[in-house]
Coordinates of C-alpha atoms in Angstrom, one line a residue:
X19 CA 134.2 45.8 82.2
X20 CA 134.7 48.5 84.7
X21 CA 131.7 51.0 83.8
X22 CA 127.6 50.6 84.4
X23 CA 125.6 50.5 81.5
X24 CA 122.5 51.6 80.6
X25 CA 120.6 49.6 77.5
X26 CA 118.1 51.5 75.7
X27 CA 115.2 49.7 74.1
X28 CA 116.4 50.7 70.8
X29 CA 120.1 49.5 71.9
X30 CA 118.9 46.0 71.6
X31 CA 120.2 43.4 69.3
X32 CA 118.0 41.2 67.1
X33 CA 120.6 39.6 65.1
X34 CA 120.9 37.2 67.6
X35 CA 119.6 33.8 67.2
X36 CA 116.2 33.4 66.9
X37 CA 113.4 30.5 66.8
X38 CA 110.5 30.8 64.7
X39 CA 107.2 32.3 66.4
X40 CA 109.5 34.4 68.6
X41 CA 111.5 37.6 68.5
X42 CA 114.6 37.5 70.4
X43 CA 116.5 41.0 71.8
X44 CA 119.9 40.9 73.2
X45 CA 120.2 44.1 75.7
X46 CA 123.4 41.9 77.6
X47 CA 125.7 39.3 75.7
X48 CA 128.6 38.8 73.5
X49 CA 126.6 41.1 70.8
X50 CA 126.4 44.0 73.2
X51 CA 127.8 44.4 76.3
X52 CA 128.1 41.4 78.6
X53 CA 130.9 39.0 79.0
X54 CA 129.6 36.0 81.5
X55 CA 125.6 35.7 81.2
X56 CA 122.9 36.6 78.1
X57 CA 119.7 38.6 79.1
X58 CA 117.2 39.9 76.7
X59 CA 113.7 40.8 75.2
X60 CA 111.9 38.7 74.3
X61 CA 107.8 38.7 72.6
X62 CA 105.5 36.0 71.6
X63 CA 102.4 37.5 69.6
X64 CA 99.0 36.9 70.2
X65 CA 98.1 33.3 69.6
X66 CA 101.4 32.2 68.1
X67 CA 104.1 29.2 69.0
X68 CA 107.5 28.9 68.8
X69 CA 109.3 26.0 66.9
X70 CA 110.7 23.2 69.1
X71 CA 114.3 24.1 70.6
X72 CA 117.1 23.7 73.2
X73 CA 119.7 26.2 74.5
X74 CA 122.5 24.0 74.8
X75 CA 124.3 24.5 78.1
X76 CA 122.6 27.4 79.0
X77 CA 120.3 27.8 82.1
X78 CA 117.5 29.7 81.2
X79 CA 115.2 31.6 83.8
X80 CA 112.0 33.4 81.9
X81 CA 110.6 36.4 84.0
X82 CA 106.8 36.9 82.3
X83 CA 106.3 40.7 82.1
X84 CA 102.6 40.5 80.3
X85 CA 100.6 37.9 79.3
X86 CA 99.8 34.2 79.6
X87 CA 102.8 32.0 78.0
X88 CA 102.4 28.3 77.9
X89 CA 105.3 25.9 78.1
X90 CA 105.4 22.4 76.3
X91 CA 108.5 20.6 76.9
X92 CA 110.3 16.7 76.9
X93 CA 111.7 14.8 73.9
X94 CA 107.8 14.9 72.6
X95 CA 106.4 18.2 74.0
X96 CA 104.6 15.7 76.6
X97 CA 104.6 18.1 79.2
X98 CA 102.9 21.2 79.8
X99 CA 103.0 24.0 82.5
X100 CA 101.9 27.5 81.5
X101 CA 102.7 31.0 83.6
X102 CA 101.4 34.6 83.8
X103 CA 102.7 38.2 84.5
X104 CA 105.1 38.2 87.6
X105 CA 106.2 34.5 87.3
X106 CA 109.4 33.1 87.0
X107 CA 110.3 29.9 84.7
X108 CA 113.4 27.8 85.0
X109 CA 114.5 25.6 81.6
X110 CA 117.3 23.5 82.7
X111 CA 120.4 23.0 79.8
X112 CA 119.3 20.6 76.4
X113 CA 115.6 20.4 77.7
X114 CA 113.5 20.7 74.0
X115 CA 111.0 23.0 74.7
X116 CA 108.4 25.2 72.9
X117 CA 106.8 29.1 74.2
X118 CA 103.0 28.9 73.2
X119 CA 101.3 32.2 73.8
X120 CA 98.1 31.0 75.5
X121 CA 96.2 33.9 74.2
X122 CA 94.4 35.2 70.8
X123 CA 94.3 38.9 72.3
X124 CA 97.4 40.0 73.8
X125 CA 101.6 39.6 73.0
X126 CA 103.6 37.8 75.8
X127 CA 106.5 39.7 76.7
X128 CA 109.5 38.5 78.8
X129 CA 113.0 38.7 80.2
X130 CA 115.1 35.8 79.6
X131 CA 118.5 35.3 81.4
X132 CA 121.4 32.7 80.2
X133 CA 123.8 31.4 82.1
X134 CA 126.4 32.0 78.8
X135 CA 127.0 35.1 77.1
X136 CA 125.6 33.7 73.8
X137 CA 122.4 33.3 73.1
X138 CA 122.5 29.4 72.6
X139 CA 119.2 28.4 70.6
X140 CA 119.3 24.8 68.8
X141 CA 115.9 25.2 66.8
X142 CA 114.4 20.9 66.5
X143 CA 112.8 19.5 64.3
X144 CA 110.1 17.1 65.5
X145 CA 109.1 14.2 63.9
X146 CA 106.0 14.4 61.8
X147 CA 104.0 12.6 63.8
X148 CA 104.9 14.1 66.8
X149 CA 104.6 17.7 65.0
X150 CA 101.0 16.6 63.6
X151 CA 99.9 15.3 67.4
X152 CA 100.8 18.8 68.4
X153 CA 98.9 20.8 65.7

């Protein structure tokens, strides 16, 4: 790559993979226009939650644009730390985790950065009882 580009909102991919609750935007990756990391869009609406997933081997970092998002994460969702516009969230590689918006009136929008140029997302499926705990 020996050029600067610009990505346009409506340059962004959504055919990458996705987790149910979330919308996922590529603007850098092996769908676009990047070769060593994965950045994109991505929104939570108001009052919804992700399903349960892992990135594989990617390091993620979350910059919050708007909103409140809430963070469950472990082999149960056990743990819980929630951040707001301007703050930065680091998921470490394989860590199951789940994006909660913590609000009924307003999206959550973020930047998320991966460490690989595909947008690793291993969507989990919980146990029952674990998935009814959480409900």
């Amino acid at each position: 790559m020996d050029e600067v580009h610009v990505i346009k909102p409506h340059q962004r991919d959504t055919s990458t993979a996705q987790t149910p609750g979330m919308l996922r935007a590529e603007a850098v990756g092996t769908n676009t226009v990047g070769e060593r990391l994965w950045v994109g869009h991505v929104s939570v609406d108001r009052g919804v939650r992700s399903g349960p997933h892992h990135h594989g081997e990617s390091e993620s970092v979350i910059y919050v644009i708007s909103g409140k998002a809430r963070f469950r994460y472990g082999d149960r969702l056990e743990n819980t730390v929630e951040a707001a516009a301007g703050d930065f969230v680091l998921v470490p590689p394989y860590l199951v985790h789940q994006e909660l918006n913590a609000s009924d009136e307003v999206s959550v929008d973020m930047v998320v950065a991966r460490s690989t140029p595909e947008n690793v997302v291993v969507n989990v499926e919980l146990p029952l009882a674990i998935a009814e705990a959480l409900e």
